[in-house]
Coordinates of C-alpha atoms and ligand atoms in Angstrom, one line a residue:
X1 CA 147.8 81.1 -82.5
X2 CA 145.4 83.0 -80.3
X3 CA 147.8 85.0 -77.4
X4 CA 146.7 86.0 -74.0
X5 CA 147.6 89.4 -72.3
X6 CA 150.6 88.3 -71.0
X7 CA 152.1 87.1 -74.4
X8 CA 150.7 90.4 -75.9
X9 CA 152.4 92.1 -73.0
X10 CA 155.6 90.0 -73.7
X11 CA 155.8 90.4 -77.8
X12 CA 156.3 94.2 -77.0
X13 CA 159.0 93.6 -75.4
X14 CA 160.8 92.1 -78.5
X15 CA 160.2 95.1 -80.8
X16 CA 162.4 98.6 -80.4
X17 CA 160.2 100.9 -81.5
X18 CA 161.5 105.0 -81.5
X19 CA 158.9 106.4 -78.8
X20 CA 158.3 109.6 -76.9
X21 CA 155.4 110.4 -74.1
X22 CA 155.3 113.7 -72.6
X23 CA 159.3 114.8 -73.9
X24 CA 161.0 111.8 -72.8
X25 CA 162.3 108.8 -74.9
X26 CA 160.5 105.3 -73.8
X27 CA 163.3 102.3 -72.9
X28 CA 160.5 99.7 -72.8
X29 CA 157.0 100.5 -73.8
X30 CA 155.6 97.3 -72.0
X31 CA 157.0 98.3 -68.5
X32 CA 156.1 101.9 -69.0
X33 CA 153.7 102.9 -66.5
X34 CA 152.2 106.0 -68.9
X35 CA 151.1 103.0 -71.5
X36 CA 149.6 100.6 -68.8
X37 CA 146.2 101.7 -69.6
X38 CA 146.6 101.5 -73.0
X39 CA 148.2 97.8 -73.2
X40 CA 145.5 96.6 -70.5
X41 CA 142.9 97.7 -72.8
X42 CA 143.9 95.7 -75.9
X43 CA 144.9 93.2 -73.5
X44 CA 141.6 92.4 -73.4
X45 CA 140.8 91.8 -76.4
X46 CA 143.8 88.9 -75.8
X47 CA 142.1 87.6 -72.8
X48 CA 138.4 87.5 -73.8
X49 CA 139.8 85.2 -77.6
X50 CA 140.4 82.9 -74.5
X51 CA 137.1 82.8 -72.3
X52 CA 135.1 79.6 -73.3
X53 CA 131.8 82.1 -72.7
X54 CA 132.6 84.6 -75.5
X55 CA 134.7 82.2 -78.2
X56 CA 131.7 82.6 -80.1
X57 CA 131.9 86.6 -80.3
X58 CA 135.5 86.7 -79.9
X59 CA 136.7 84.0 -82.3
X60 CA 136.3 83.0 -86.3
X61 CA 137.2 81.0 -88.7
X62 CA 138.7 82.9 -92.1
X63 CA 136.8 81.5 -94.5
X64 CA 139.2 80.4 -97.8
X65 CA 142.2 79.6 -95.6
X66 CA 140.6 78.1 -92.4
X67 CA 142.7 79.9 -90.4
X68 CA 141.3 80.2 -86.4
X69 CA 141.5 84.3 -85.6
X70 CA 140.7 86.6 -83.3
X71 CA 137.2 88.7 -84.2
X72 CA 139.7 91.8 -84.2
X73 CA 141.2 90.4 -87.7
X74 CA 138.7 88.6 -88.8
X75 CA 137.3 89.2 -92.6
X76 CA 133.7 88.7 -92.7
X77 CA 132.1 86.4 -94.4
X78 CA 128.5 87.0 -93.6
X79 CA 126.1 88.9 -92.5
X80 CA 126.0 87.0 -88.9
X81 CA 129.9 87.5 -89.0
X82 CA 128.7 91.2 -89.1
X83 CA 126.7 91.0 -86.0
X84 CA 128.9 88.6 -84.1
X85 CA 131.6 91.6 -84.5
X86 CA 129.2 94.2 -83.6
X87 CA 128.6 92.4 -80.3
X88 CA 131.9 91.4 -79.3
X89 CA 133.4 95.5 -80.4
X90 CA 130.4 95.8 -77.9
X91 CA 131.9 93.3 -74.9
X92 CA 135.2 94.4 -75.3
X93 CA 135.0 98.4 -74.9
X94 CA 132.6 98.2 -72.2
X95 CA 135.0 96.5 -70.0
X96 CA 138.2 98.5 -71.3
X97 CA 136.2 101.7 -72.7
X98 CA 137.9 101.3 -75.8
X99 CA 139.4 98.4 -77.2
X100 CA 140.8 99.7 -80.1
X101 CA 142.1 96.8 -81.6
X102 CA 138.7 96.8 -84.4
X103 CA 140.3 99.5 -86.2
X104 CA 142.8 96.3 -87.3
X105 CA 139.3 94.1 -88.4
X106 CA 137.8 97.4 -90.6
X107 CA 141.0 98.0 -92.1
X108 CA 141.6 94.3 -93.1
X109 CA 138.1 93.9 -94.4
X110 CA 138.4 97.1 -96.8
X111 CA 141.7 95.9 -98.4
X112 CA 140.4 92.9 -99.2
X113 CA 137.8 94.6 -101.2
X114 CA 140.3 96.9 -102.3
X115 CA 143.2 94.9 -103.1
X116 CA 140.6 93.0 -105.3
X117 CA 139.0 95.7 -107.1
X118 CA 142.5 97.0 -108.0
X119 CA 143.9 93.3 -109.2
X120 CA 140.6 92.9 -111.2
X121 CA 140.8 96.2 -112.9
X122 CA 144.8 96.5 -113.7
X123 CA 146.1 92.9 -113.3
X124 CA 148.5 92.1 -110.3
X125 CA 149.1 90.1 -107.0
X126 CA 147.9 93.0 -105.1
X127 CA 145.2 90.9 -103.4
X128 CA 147.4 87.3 -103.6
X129 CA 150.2 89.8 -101.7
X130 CA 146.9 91.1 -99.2
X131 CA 145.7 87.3 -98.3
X132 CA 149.7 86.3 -97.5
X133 CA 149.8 89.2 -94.9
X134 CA 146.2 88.7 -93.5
X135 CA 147.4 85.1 -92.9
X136 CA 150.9 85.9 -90.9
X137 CA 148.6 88.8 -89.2
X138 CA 146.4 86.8 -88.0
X139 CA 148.7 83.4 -87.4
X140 CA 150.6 86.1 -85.2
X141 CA 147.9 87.5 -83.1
X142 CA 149.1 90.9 -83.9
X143 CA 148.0 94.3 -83.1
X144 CA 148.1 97.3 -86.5
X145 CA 147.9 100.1 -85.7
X146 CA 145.7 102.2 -88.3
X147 CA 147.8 105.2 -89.6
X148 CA 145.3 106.9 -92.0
X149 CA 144.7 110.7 -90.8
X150 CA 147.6 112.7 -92.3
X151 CA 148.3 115.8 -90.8
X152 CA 147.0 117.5 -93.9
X153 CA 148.2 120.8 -93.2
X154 CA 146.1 123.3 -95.2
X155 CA 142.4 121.9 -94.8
X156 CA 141.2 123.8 -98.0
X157 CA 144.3 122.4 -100.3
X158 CA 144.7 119.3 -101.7
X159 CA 147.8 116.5 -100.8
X160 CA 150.2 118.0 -103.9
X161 CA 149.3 121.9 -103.3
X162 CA 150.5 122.1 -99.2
X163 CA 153.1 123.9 -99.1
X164 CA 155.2 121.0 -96.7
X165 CA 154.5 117.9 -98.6
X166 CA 155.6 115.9 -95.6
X167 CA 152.0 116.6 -94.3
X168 CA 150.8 113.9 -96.1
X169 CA 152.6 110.2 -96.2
X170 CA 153.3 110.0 -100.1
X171 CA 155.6 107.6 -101.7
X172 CA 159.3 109.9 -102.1
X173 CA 160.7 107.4 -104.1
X174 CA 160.1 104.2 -106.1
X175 CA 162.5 101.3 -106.3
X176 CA 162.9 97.4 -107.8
X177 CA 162.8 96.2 -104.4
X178 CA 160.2 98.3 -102.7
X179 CA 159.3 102.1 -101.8
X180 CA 160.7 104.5 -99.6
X181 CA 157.7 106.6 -97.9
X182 CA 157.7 110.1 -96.2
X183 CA 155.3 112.1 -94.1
X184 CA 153.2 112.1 -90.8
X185 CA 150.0 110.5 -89.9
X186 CA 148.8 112.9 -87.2
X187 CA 146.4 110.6 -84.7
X188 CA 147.1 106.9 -84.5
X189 CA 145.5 105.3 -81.7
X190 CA 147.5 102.6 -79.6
X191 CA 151.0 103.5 -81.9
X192 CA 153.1 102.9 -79.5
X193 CA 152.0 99.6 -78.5
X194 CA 150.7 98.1 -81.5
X195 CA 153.6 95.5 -83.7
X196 CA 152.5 97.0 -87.1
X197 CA 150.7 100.3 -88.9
X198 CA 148.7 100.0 -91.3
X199 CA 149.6 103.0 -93.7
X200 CA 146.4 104.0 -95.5
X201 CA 145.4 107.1 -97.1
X202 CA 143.0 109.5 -95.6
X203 CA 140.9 111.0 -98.9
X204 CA 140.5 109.6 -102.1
X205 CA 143.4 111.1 -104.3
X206 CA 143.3 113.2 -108.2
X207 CA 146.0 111.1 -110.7
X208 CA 148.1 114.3 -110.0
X209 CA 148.2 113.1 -106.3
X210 CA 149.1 109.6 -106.9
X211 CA 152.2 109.4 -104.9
X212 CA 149.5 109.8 -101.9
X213 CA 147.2 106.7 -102.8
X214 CA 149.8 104.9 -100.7
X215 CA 148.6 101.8 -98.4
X216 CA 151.6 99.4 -97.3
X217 CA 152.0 97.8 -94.0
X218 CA 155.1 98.9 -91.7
X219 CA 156.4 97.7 -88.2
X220 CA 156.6 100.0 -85.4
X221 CA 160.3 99.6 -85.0
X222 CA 161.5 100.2 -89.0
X223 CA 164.1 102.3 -89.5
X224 CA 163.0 105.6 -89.8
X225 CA 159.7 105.6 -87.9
X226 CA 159.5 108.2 -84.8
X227 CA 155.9 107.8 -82.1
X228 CA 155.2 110.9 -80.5
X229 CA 152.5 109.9 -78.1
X230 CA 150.2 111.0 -75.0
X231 CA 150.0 108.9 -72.1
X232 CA 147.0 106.6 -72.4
X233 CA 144.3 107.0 -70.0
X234 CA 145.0 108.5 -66.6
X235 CA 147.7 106.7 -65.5
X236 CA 148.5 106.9 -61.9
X237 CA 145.8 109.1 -60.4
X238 CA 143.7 107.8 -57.4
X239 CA 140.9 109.5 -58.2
X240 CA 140.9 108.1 -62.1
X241 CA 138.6 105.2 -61.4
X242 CA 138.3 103.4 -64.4
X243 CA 141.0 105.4 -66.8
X244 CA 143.8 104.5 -64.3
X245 CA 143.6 101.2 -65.6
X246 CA 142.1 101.3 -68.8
X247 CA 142.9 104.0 -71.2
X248 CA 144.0 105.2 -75.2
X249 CA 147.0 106.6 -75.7
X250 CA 147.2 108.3 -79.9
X251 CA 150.5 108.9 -81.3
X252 CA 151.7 111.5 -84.2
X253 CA 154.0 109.0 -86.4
X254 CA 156.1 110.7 -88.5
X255 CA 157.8 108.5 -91.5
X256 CA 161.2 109.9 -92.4
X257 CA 161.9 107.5 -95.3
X258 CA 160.7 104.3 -94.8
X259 CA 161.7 101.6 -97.1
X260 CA 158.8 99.1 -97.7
X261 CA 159.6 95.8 -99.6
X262 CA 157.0 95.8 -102.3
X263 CA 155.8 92.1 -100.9
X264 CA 154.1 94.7 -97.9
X265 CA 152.8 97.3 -100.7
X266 CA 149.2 97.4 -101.2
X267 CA 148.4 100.7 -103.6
X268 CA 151.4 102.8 -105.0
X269 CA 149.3 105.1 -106.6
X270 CA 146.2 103.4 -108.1
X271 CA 144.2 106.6 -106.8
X272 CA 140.5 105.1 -108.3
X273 CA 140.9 101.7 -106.5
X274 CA 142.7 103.3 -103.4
X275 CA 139.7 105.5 -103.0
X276 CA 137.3 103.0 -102.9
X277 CA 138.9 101.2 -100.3
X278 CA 139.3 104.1 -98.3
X279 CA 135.3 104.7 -98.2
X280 CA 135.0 100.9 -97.5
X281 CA 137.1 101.2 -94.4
X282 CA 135.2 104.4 -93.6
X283 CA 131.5 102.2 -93.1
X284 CA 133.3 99.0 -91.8
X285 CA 135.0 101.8 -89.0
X286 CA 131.5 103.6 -88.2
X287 CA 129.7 100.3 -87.8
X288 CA 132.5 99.0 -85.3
X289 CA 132.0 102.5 -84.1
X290 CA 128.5 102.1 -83.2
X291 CA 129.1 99.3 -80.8
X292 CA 132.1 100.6 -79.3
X293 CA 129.9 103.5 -78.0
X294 CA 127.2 101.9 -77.1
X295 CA 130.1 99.8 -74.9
X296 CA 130.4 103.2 -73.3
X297 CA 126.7 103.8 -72.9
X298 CA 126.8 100.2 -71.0
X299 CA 128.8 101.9 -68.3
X300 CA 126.9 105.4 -68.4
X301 CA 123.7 103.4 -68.0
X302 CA 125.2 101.1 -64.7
X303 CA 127.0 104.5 -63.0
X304 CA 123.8 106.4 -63.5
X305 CA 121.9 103.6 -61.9
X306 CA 124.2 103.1 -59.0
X307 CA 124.0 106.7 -58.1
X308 CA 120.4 107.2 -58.1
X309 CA 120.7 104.3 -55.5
X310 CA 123.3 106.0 -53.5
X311 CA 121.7 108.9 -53.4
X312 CA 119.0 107.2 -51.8
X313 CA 116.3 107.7 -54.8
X314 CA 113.7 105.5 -56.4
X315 CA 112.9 105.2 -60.1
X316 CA 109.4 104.3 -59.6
X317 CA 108.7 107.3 -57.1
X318 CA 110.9 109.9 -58.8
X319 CA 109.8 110.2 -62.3
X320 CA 112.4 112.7 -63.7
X321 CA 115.2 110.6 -62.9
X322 CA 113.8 107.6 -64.6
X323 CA 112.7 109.5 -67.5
X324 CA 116.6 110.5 -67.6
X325 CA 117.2 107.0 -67.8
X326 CA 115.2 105.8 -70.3
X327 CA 116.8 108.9 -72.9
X328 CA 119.6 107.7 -72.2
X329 CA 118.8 103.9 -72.9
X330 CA 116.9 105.4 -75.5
X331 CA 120.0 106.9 -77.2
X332 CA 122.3 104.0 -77.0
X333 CA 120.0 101.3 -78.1
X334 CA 119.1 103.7 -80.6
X335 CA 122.2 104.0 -82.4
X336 CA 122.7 100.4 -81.8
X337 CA 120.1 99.4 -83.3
X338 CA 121.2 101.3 -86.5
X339 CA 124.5 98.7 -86.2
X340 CA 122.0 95.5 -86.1
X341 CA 119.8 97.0 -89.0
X342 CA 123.3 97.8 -91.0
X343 CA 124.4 94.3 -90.3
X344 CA 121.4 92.4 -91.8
X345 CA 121.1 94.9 -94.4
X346 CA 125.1 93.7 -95.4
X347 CA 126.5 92.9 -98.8
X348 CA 128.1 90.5 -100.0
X349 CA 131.1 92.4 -102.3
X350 CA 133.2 91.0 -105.3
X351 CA 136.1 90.1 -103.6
X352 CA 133.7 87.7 -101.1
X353 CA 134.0 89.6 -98.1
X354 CA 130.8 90.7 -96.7
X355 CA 130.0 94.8 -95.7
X356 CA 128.3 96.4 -93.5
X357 CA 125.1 98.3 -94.9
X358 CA 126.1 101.8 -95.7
X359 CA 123.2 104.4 -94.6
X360 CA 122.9 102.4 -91.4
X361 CA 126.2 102.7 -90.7
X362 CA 126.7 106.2 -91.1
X363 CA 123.7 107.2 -89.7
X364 CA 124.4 105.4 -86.5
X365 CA 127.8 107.0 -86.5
X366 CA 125.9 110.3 -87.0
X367 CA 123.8 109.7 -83.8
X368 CA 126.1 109.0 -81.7
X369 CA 128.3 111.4 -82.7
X370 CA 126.1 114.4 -81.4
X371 CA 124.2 112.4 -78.5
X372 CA 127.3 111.5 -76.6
X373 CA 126.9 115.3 -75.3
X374 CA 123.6 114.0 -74.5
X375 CA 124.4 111.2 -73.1
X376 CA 127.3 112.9 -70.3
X377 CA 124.3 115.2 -70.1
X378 CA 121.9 112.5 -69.0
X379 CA 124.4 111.2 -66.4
X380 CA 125.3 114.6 -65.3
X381 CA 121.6 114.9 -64.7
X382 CA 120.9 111.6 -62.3
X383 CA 124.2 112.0 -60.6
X384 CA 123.7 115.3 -59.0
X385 CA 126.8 118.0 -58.3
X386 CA 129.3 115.3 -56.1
X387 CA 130.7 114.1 -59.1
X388 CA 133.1 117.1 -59.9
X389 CA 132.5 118.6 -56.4
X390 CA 134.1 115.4 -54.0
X391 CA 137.2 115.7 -51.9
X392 CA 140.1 113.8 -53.6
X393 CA 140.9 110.1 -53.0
X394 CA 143.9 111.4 -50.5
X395 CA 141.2 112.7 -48.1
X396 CA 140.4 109.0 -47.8
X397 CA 142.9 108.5 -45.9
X398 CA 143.0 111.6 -43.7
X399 CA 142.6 111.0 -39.5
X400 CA 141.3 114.3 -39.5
X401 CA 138.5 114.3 -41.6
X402 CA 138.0 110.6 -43.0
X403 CA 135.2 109.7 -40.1
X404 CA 133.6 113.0 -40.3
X405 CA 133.6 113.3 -44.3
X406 CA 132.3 109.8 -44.0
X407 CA 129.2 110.4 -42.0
X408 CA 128.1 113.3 -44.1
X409 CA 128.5 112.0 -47.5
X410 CA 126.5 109.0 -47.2
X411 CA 122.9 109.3 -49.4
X412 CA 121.0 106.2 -48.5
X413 CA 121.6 105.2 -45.0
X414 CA 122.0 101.3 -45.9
X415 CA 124.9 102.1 -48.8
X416 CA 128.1 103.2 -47.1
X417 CA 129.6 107.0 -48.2
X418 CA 133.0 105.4 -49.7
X419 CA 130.5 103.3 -51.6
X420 CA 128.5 106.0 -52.9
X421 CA 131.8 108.0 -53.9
X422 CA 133.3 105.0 -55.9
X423 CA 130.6 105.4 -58.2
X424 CA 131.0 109.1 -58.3
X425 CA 134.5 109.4 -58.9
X426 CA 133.8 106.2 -61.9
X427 CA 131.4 109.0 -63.2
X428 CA 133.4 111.9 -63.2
X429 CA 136.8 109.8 -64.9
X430 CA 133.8 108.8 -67.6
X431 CA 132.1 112.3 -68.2
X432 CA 133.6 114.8 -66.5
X433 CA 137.4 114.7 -66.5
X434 CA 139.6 115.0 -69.4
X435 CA 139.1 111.5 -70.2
X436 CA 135.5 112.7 -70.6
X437 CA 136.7 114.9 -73.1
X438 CA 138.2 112.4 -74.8
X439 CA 135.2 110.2 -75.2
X440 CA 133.3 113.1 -76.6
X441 CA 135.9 114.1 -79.2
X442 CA 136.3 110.4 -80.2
X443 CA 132.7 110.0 -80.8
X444 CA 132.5 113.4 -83.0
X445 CA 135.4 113.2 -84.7
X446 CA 136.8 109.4 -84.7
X447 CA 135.6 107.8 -87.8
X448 CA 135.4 110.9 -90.1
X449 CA 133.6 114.2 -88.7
X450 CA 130.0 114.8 -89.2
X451 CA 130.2 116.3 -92.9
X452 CA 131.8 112.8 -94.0
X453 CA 129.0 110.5 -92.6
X454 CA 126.0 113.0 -94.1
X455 CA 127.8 113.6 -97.6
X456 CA 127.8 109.1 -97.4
X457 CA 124.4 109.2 -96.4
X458 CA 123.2 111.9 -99.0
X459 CA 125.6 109.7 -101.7
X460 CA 123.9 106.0 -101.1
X461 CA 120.4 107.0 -100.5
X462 CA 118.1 106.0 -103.1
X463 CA 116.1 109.8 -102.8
X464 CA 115.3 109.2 -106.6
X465 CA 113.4 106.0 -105.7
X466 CA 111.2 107.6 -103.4
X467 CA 110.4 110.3 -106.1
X468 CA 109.6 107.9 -107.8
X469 CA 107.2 106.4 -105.7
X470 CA 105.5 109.6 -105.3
X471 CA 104.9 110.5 -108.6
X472 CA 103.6 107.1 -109.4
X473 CA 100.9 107.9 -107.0
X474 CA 101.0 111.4 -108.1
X475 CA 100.3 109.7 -111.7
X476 CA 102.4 112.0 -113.5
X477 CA 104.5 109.6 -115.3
X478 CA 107.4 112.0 -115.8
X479 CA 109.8 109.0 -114.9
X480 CA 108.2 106.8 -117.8
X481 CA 110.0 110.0 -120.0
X482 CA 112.7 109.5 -118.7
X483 CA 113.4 113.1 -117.6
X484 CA 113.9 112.6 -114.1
X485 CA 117.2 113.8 -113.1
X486 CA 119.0 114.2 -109.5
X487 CA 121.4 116.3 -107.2
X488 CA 123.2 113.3 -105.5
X489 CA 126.6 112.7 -106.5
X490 CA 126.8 110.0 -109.3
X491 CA 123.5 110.1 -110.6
X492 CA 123.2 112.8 -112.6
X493 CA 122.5 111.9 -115.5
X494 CA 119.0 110.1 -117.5
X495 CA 120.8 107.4 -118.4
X496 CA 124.6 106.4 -117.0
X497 CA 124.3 106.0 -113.1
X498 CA 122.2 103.3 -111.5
X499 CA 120.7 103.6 -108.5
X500 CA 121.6 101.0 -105.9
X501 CA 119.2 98.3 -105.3
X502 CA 117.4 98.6 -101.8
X503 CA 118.8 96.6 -99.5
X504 CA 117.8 93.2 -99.1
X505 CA 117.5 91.5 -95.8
X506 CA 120.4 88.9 -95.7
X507 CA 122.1 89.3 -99.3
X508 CA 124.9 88.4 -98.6
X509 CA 124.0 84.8 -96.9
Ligands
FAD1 C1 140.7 109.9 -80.1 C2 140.8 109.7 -81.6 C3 141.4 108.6 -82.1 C4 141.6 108.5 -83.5 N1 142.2 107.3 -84.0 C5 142.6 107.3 -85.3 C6 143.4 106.2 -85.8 O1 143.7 105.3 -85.1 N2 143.8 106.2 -87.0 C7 143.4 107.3 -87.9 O2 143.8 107.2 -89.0 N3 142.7 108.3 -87.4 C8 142.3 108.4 -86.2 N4 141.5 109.4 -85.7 C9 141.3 110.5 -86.6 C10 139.9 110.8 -87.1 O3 139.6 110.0 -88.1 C11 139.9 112.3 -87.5 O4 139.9 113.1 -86.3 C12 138.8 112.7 -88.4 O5 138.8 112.1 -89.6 C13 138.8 114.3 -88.6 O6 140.0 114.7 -89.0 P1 140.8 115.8 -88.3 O7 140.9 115.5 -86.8 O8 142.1 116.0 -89.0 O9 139.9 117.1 -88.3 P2 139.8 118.2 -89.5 O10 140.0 117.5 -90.8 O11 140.7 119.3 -89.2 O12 138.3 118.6 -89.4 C14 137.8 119.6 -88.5 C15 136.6 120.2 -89.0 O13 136.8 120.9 -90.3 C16 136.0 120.4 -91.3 N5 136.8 120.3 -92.5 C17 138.0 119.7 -92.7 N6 138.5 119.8 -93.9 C18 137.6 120.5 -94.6 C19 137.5 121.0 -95.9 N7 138.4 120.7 -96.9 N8 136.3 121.7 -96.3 C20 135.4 121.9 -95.4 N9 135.4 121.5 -94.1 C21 136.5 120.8 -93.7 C22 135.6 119.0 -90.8 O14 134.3 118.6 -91.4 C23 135.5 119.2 -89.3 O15 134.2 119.7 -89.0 C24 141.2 109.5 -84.3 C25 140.6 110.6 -83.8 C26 140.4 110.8 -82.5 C27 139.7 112.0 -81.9

């Protein structure tokens, strides 16, 4: 059943989970005012399942059990499913900034294909065990939280060589019943107020590291399970304009052995199958990425507007700023676009679920992972000093100054000065305060860093197909030898690794 806010809001309250913000223990992570932000934010991804206007974008029907779900944990079974996601990750984080909640939909869609791949290779009830918990998720509503970056320790060691295994979740011991897991996921956004995790692992693992190709799903409150989290947002502050209300809080989670019945165990140890679903989750997350950001642009592109106005400007008379504009359009639709293209370019994998295209995807990832500097840039540019330079909110209020501050700090004569510094203060909270820190940092390194999207892009392009091409025209016939060889990881070889076929527009329909 489909919940609103307010039943979200309420379901926290029945869970106990072990939580800390800024040193102090949380009683009640729905009444605590450093979390509003955070639970508003997925709140709306509650709310808008409910709207009659976006029930197309924001609800599906799982396709094999017929179950009605929320977009958020919805398994895709086509390439329009792939859009319709795009679009409502889109609607959702530009009203909230970030929605977080589609982290849930890419990590359900890759263990599907995982769960598969593993069952079809070894035998099992991996995916049987998969489909059961995809139904209670989503006949629940619920929120997972996606615990996947370990700590790692050691950056140039693998899991089994750091000298503190516990930097890594790995499974400490096996039993009839179930597993007990150790170790810390180091950023997990929404912990605290999400019902479950989602315990994935962060690389793809060498048979001596099988104990860290672990995937099983936990609730926040198990025994054993500690949330060390910041605040979300920038709750409380007057002059936060948008991050007072809607924000992201990202916990450490440290497991101190957890027991997980084995009816919640995805992967204990299959490192092949485990990796593969790893990279799947990686292009479903930078395709939801892509529209989450260009959510964000949404807002950069109204506040920019907005403040040429209130500074009393005109796009048609004063070229630079409109220019500014349209780089900035330019950007997000740019990166967008990539999202669209890497929709209808999806495919249709064994296990029925339907991906996301990968070089789109990771190329869009990749734009907008460097161009969100561009992009505060941009609105830095059209907005003018006031945005970091304005009195605080408290001088609103003051007898003293308030009328005089007033008359001085209007731009256009018929837009009134608190008007003008609304927007300002929306811009700085967006760009220019810690929070605008934070949506740089999540656009660089959320989803993988740079190195990961270029090493998929490098991987899955079919370079040895446009060779081809060219020495066809060339008329060289060195391919019709056979000789041709290539650099890219996984072909090699003359004669074992196939490229992949070019994409074709709507396989997987
Ligand atoms: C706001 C935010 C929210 C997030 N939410 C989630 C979430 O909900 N769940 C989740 O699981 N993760 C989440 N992440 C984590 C995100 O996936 C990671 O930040 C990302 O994968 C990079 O890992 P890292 O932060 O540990 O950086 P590092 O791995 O330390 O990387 C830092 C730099 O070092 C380079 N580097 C790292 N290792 C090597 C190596 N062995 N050789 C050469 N270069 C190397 C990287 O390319 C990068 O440039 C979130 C991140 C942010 C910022």
């Amino acid at each position: 059943m489909l919940m609103s806010a307010e039943a979200y809001r309420d379901s926290l309250r029945a869970l106990s989970p072990r939580v800390f913000v800024n040193g102090q223990q949380v009683k009640s992570v729905a009444d605590e005012p450093l979390l509003a932000p955070g639970i508003n934010a997925l709140g709306v991804t509650y709310d808008f399942a409910l709207r009659p206007e976006y029930e197309k974008r924001m609800v599906a029907t799982q396709q094999g059990s017929g179950r009605v779900t929320n977009r958020m944990l919805h398994v895709n079974g086509s390439t329009d499913d792939l859009l319709t996601k795009l679009e409502a990750v889109r609607l959702l984080c530009r009203e909230s900034g970030c929605a977080q909640r589609y982290l849930a939909h890419d990590a359900l869609n890759a263990l599907h294909q995982g769960t598969k791949r593993a069952d079809d290779e070894h035998g099992g009830e991996r995916h049987a065990r998969f489909l059961a918990y995809l139904d209670d998720v989503q006949a629940r509503d619920l929120s997972l939280g996606i615990a996947m970056t370990d700590a790692k320790g050691d950056r140039s060691k693998r899991p089994g060589q750091q000298v503190n295994r516990d930097v890594h979740v790995h499974i400490k011991e096996r039993r009839a019943d179930g597993i007990i897991i150790r170790g810390t996921k180091a950023i997990v956004t929404g912990a605290p107020y999400m019902h479950e995790f989602l315990v994935m692992p962060c690389r793809t693992m060498t048979p001596e590291d099988a104990d860290f190709a672990v995937c099983c799903a936990v609730p926040v409150d198990a025994e054993g399970v500690t949330i060390v989290s910041r605040p979300a947002g920038r709750p409380g502050e007057a002059a936060a304009r948008f991050s007072n209300t809607y924000g992201q809080s990202t916990g450490v989670v440290m497991f101190e052995d957890v027991f997980v019945p084995w009816e919640r165990v995805f992967f204990a140890g299959e490192t092949v199958e485990a990796g593969f679903m790893t990279t799947s989750y990686a292009t479903h997350h930078r395709h939801s990425c892509i529209a989450a950001r260009a959510g964000f642009g949404d807002l950069l592109i109204g506040a920019g507007a907005l403040m040429i106005e209130a500074n009393g400007l005109d796009t048609d008379r004063h070229a630079h700023v409109r220019d500014a504009m349209v780089d900035l359009i330019k950007i997000v639709e740019g990166f967008y676009a990539c999202g669209v293209a890497a929709s209808v370019y999806g495919t249709r994998d064994p296990s029925g679920a339907v991906m996301p295209e990968t070089v789109f995807s990771n190329i869009g990832k990749l734009l907008l992972a460097t161009q969100i500097y561009d992009m505060h840039r941009l609105a830095h540019y059209v907005s003018g000093g006031l945005i970091v330079a304005l009195p605080g909110p408290d001088e609103d209020h003051n007898p003293e100054t308030a009328a005089s501050l007033s008359a001085v700090l209007a731009g256009r004569p018929d837009i009134p000065a608190e008007k003008r510094l609304d927007v300002a203060r929306f811009m700085e909270d967006l760009t220019a305060s810690n929070q605008g820190g934070w949506y740089s940092v999540i656009s660089l390194h959320g989803g993988g860093s740079p190195e990961a999207m270029k090493r998929e892009i490098w991987r899955n392009y079919p370079v040895e197909e446009r060779s081809a091409l060219v020495e066809r025209l060339l008329d060289r016939g060195i391919l019709d030898e056979g000789k041709r060889t290539s650099k890219q990881p996984g072909r090699c070889c003359e004669t074992g690794c196939e490229p992949p076929a070019l994409p074709a527009r709507n396989a997987a329909e």
